[in-house]
Backbone as CSV, one residue per row, in Angstrom:
resi,resn,N_x,N_y,N_z,CA_x,CA_y,CA_z,C_x,C_y,C_z
1,MET,15.670,1.368,19.429,15.381,2.378,18.442,15.534,1.817,17.027
2,HIS,16.550,0.957,16.848,16.773,0.355,15.539,15.581,-0.516,15.131
3,PHE,15.018,-1.265,16.103,13.875,-2.124,15.807,12.672,-1.300,15.354
4,LEU,12.436,-0.173,16.009,11.312,0.691,15.646,11.493,1.272,14.254
5,LYS,12.712,1.695,13.935,13.005,2.219,12.597,12.799,1.127,11.545
6,SER,13.295,-0.065,11.823,13.120,-1.177,10.887,11.649,-1.538,10.711
7,LEU,10.886,-1.483,11.801,9.467,-1.799,11.748,8.715,-0.811,10.856
8,ILE,9.025,0.460,10.982,8.357,1.477,10.156,8.770,1.341,8.697
9,ILE,10.046,1.110,8.440,10.502,0.921,7.052,9.845,-0.307,6.450
10,ASN,9.770,-1.394,7.204,9.120,-2.601,6.693,7.633,-2.384,6.459
11,ALA,6.982,-1.591,7.299,5.567,-1.285,7.090,5.370,-0.515,5.784
12,VAL,6.254,0.419,5.509,6.178,1.152,4.241,6.405,0.197,3.067
13,LEU,7.352,-0.726,3.214,7.598,-1.705,2.152,6.402,-2.633,1.954
14,VAL,5.743,-3.009,3.049,4.542,-3.844,2.949,3.446,-3.102,2.174
15,LEU,3.261,-1.819,2.482,2.260,-1.029,1.758,2.626,-0.882,0.288
16,LEU,3.906,-0.639,0.000,4.350,-0.504,-1.387,4.196,-1.812,-2.150
17,ALA,4.554,-2.918,-1.515,4.404,-4.230,-2.159,2.935,-4.554,-2.399
18,ALA,2.063,-4.171,-1.464,0.627,-4.394,-1.650,0.086,-3.535,-2.784
19,TYR,0.633,-2.330,-2.940,0.208,-1.453,-4.033,0.642,-2.021,-5.382
20,ILE,1.838,-2.602,-5.438,2.377,-3.146,-6.686,1.690,-4.451,-7.055
21,THR,1.408,-5.287,-6.070,0.894,-6.630,-6.317,-0.633,-6.619,-6.388
22,PRO,-1.203,-7.160,-7.453,-2.672,-7.237,-7.509,-3.204,-8.288,-6.545
23,GLY,-4.393,-8.047,-6.029,-5.045,-9.017,-5.160,-4.647,-8.940,-3.702
24,ILE,-3.883,-7.913,-3.307,-3.468,-7.742,-1.922,-4.092,-6.451,-1.412
25,LYS,-4.818,-6.545,-0.313,-5.491,-5.386,0.267,-5.021,-5.191,1.706
26,ILE,-4.564,-3.971,2.007,-4.174,-3.597,3.365,-4.933,-2.332,3.709
27,ARG,-5.642,-2.371,4.818,-6.555,-1.297,5.188,-5.845,0.013,5.522
28,SER,-4.786,-0.009,6.338,-4.177,1.232,6.797,-2.695,1.021,7.097
29,PHE,-2.042,2.126,7.434,-0.636,2.061,7.814,-0.457,1.279,9.109
30,TRP,-1.401,1.412,10.045,-1.318,0.664,11.307,-1.449,-0.836,11.069
31,THR,-2.256,-1.206,10.090,-2.351,-2.616,9.712,-1.016,-3.094,9.154
32,ALA,-0.373,-2.249,8.350,0.931,-2.602,7.798,1.979,-2.744,8.904
33,ILE,1.905,-1.899,9.924,2.834,-2.028,11.059,2.581,-3.350,11.785
34,TRP,1.318,-3.702,11.988,0.974,-4.964,12.640,1.472,-6.147,11.804
35,ILE,1.299,-6.071,10.478,1.786,-7.128,9.583,3.303,-7.241,9.695
36,SER,4.006,-6.106,9.688,5.468,-6.112,9.795,5.933,-6.722,11.109
37,LEU,5.239,-6.407,12.184,5.590,-6.975,13.479,5.393,-8.492,13.487
38,LEU,4.285,-8.949,12.933,4.044,-10.391,12.878,5.035,-11.101,11.953
39,ILE,5.416,-10.457,10.855,6.442,-11.037,9.979,7.752,-11.162,10.754
40,ALA,8.096,-10.118,11.515,9.338,-10.138,12.295,9.342,-11.237,13.349
41,ILE,8.168,-11.601,13.846,8.080,-12.641,14.875,7.928,-14.032,14.254
42,LEU,7.019,-14.165,13.292,6.680,-15.490,12.774,7.654,-16.025,11.734
43,ASP,8.230,-15.156,10.896,9.088,-15.673,9.829,10.346,-16.344,10.358
44,PRO,11.062,-15.758,11.314,12.256,-16.461,11.800,11.936,-17.730,12.588
45,THR,10.757,-17.819,13.160,10.423,-18.994,13.964,9.641,-20.008,13.134
46,LEU,8.413,-19.697,12.849,7.538,-20.620,12.123,8.007,-20.835,10.686
47,GLY,8.538,-19.793,10.063,9.004,-19.911,8.679,10.125,-20.921,8.524
48,TRP,11.071,-20.905,9.468,12.171,-21.859,9.380,11.717,-23.283,9.701
49,ILE,10.771,-23.408,10.603,10.220,-24.744,10.885,9.521,-25.289,9.644
50,LEU,8.713,-24.447,8.998,8.024,-24.868,7.772,9.020,-25.214,6.663
51,THR,10.082,-24.429,6.552,11.096,-24.725,5.539,11.732,-26.086,5.802
52,GLY,12.037,-26.358,7.058,12.605,-27.666,7.400,11.656,-28.800,7.095
53,VAL,10.386,-28.620,7.410,9.383,-29.654,7.116,9.264,-29.863,5.607
54,LEU,9.278,-28.777,4.846,9.193,-28.909,3.385,10.428,-29.599,2.813
55,HIS,11.592,-29.338,3.382,12.806,-30.036,2.927,12.699,-31.531,3.214
56,ILE,12.177,-31.875,4.377,12.004,-33.290,4.715,10.955,-33.926,3.811
57,ALA,9.859,-33.217,3.569,8.781,-33.756,2.740,9.230,-33.994,1.297
58,THR,10.152,-33.166,0.808,10.637,-33.341,-0.565,11.921,-34.166,-0.603
59,LEU,12.269,-34.752,0.536,13.466,-35.583,0.668,14.743,-34.838,0.300
60,GLY,14.719,-33.512,0.460,15.904,-32.707,0.211,16.255,-32.492,-1.241
61,VAL,15.355,-32.854,-2.144,15.646,-32.732,-3.575,15.901,-31.280,-3.963
62,PHE,15.080,-30.356,-3.464,15.271,-28.947,-3.805,16.604,-28.436,-3.270
63,TRP,16.976,-28.874,-2.067,18.240,-28.470,-1.474,19.420,-29.007,-2.286
64,ILE,19.335,-30.275,-2.699,20.404,-30.897,-3.485,20.573,-30.179,-4.825
65,LEU,19.459,-29.772,-5.430,19.507,-29.090,-6.722,19.839,-27.597,-6.590
66,GLY,19.994,-27.121,-5.370,20.291,-25.710,-5.160,19.074,-24.822,-5.303
67,LEU,17.888,-25.393,-5.144,16.647,-24.638,-5.292,15.905,-24.515,-3.964
68,GLY,16.643,-24.511,-2.882,16.029,-24.421,-1.564,15.277,-23.119,-1.340
69,PHE,15.651,-22.072,-2.099,14.950,-20.795,-1.945,13.490,-20.903,-2.347
70,ILE,13.155,-21.846,-3.223,11.752,-22.042,-3.618,10.940,-22.515,-2.415
71,LEU,11.470,-23.461,-1.660,10.780,-23.927,-0.465,10.714,-22.819,0.579
72,ARG,11.733,-21.977,0.640,11.717,-20.853,1.580,10.605,-19.873,1.217
73,PHE,10.418,-19.615,-0.081,9.331,-18.741,-0.513,7.969,-19.357,-0.213
74,ILE,7.839,-20.656,-0.396,6.570,-21.316,-0.089,6.276,-21.217,1.410
75,ALA,7.298,-21.407,2.242,7.112,-21.259,3.691,6.745,-19.822,4.031
76,TYR,7.345,-18.852,3.354,7.032,-17.440,3.596,5.593,-17.128,3.206
77,VAL,5.128,-17.726,2.113,3.735,-17.535,1.696,2.783,-18.128,2.732
78,ILE,3.130,-19.279,3.276,2.295,-19.888,4.320,2.255,-18.986,5.546
79,VAL,3.400,-18.400,5.919,3.435,-17.461,7.046,2.552,-16.250,6.742
80,LEU,2.609,-15.735,5.509,1.761,-14.598,5.144,0.278,-14.965,5.200
81,ARG,-0.064,-16.189,4.810,-1.467,-16.617,4.892,-1.912,-16.739,6.350
82,ILE,-1.019,-17.167,7.230,-1.337,-17.226,8.658,-1.536,-15.813,9.196
83,ILE,-0.672,-14.890,8.775,-0.815,-13.494,9.199,-2.129,-12.923,8.679
84,GLU,-2.521,-13.296,7.470,-3.810,-12.848,6.939,-4.958,-13.301,7.836
85,ALA,-4.863,-14.517,8.360,-5.911,-15.017,9.250,-5.917,-14.282,10.594
86,LEU,-4.772,-13.762,11.013,-4.670,-13.078,12.301,-5.031,-11.594,12.241
87,VAL,-4.807,-10.963,11.094,-5.004,-9.515,10.959,-6.247,-9.265,10.115
88,SER,-7.194,-8.518,10.665,-8.470,-8.316,9.978,-8.370,-7.383,8.772
89,GLY,-7.426,-6.463,8.733,-7.332,-5.512,7.631,-6.410,-5.942,6.514
90,PHE,-6.035,-7.220,6.481,-5.102,-7.746,5.489,-5.769,-8.878,4.739
91,LYS,-5.976,-8.710,3.437,-6.637,-9.725,2.609,-5.799,-10.031,1.376
92,THR,-5.686,-11.315,1.079,-5.024,-11.748,-0.152,-5.998,-12.601,-0.943
93,GLU,-5.852,-12.560,-2.246,-6.742,-13.324,-3.116,-5.973,-14.458,-3.775
94,GLY,-5.775,-15.529,-3.055,-5.168,-16.716,-3.634,-3.688,-16.869,-3.348
95,PHE,-3.218,-18.090,-3.531,-1.823,-18.438,-3.262,-0.880,-17.733,-4.224
96,GLY,-1.270,-17.627,-5.496,-0.416,-16.988,-6.500,-0.181,-15.519,-6.211
97,ASN,-1.230,-14.810,-5.819,-1.066,-13.399,-5.465,-0.209,-13.239,-4.223
98,THR,-0.369,-14.147,-3.267,0.454,-14.084,-2.057,1.908,-14.388,-2.391
99,LEU,2.149,-15.321,-3.314,3.509,-15.622,-3.748,4.121,-14.415,-4.450
100,ALA,3.359,-13.752,-5.316,3.851,-12.539,-5.980,4.146,-11.445,-4.955
101,PHE,3.283,-11.311,-3.953,3.487,-10.337,-2.881,4.775,-10.638,-2.129
102,ALA,5.038,-11.903,-1.843,6.253,-12.297,-1.132,7.496,-11.987,-1.963
103,ILE,7.423,-12.228,-3.257,8.567,-11.947,-4.131,8.824,-10.448,-4.205
104,VAL,7.765,-9.660,-4.405,7.920,-8.199,-4.465,8.452,-7.670,-3.143
105,LEU,7.935,-8.178,-2.041,8.395,-7.742,-0.722,9.866,-8.103,-0.516
106,ALA,10.283,-9.273,-0.967,11.679,-9.684,-0.838,12.593,-8.793,-1.680
107,VAL,12.184,-8.502,-2.914,13.004,-7.656,-3.791,13.112,-6.241,-3.219
108,LEU,11.989,-5.678,-2.781,12.027,-4.340,-2.182,12.888,-4.322,-0.926
109,GLY,12.798,-5.372,-0.118,13.606,-5.444,1.093,15.093,-5.496,0.802
110,VAL,15.475,-6.260,-0.220,16.887,-6.344,-0.597,17.373,-4.991,-1.107
111,LEU,16.556,-4.310,-1.913,16.945,-2.991,-2.422,17.130,-1.988,-1.291
112,VAL,16.187,-1.935,-0.375,16.286,-0.990,0.735,17.454,-1.351,1.642
113,GLN,17.661,-2.620,1.884,18.783,-3.036,2.722,20.103,-2.628,2.079
114,HIS,20.194,-2.769,0.768,21.415,-2.391,0.062,21.624,-0.875,0.112
115,LEU,20.559,-0.123,-0.063,20.680,1.334,-0.072,20.966,1.914,1.305
116,MET,20.486,1.257,2.362,20.641,1.797,3.712,21.867,1.248,4.447
117,ALA,22.516,0.245,3.886,23.688,-0.322,4.543,24.843,0.675,4.501
118,PRO,25.707,0.660,5.495,26.871,1.547,5.444,27.696,1.257,4.202
119,GLY,27.868,2.263,3.388,28.598,2.077,2.141,27.790,1.359,1.087
120,GLY,26.485,1.177,1.313,25.658,0.434,0.370,25.361,1.192,-0.897
121,MET,25.152,2.485,-0.790,24.857,3.276,-1.972,26.157,3.879,-2.490
122,ILE,26.435,3.670,-3.745,27.663,4.174,-4.343,27.315,5.385,-5.200
123,TYR,27.953,6.492,-4.917,27.780,7.693,-5.722,28.875,7.725,-6.780
124,PRO,28.627,8.398,-7.900,29.632,8.400,-8.978,31.009,8.887,-8.531
125,ASN,31.082,9.862,-7.620,32.394,10.352,-7.190,33.067,9.413,-6.187
126,GLU,32.385,8.341,-5.779,32.963,7.388,-4.837,33.345,6.068,-5.499
127,LEU,33.354,6.031,-6.826,33.724,4.810,-7.521,35.201,4.519,-7.264
128,PRO,35.543,3.258,-7.186,36.946,2.913,-6.917,37.845,3.457,-8.013
129,GLN,38.990,3.988,-7.606,39.956,4.527,-8.555,40.944,3.435,-8.937
130,VAL,41.298,3.406,-10.188,42.299,2.447,-10.663,43.659,3.032,-10.388
131,MET,44.471,2.260,-9.691,45.821,2.735,-9.370,46.803,2.199,-10.409
132,LEU,47.533,3.100,-10.997,48.555,2.716,-11.972,49.921,2.870,-11.315
133,TYR,50.757,1.863,-11.431,52.092,1.914,-10.823,53.122,2.311,-11.841
């Protein structure tokens, strides 16, 4: 049940990110669900392999400099381009637009994850109280 809920939330985030990012076209909500499912399958597998290959190709320079997230984003963009080739209702216009889409999708995902986590959303009446002794 948790996987289905996550899949639907991610599909909504994919649609929202496509709406925000220029050059990204998604035909329908079902296409967004298919994209979310493929992201859930391909990113942990193929994405990490691509990240490892990119680290080897750059001789680990990005990792040494603490910029490994850049290679991770590039691998994520490659995964999104592969998903574009697999899904007929998903079109991107260029690497830059796909990179912007990946960044927007990552930011939206972090926000939703923070808001939905247990204790993730802090209300004003739940702020920590300062204890005076």
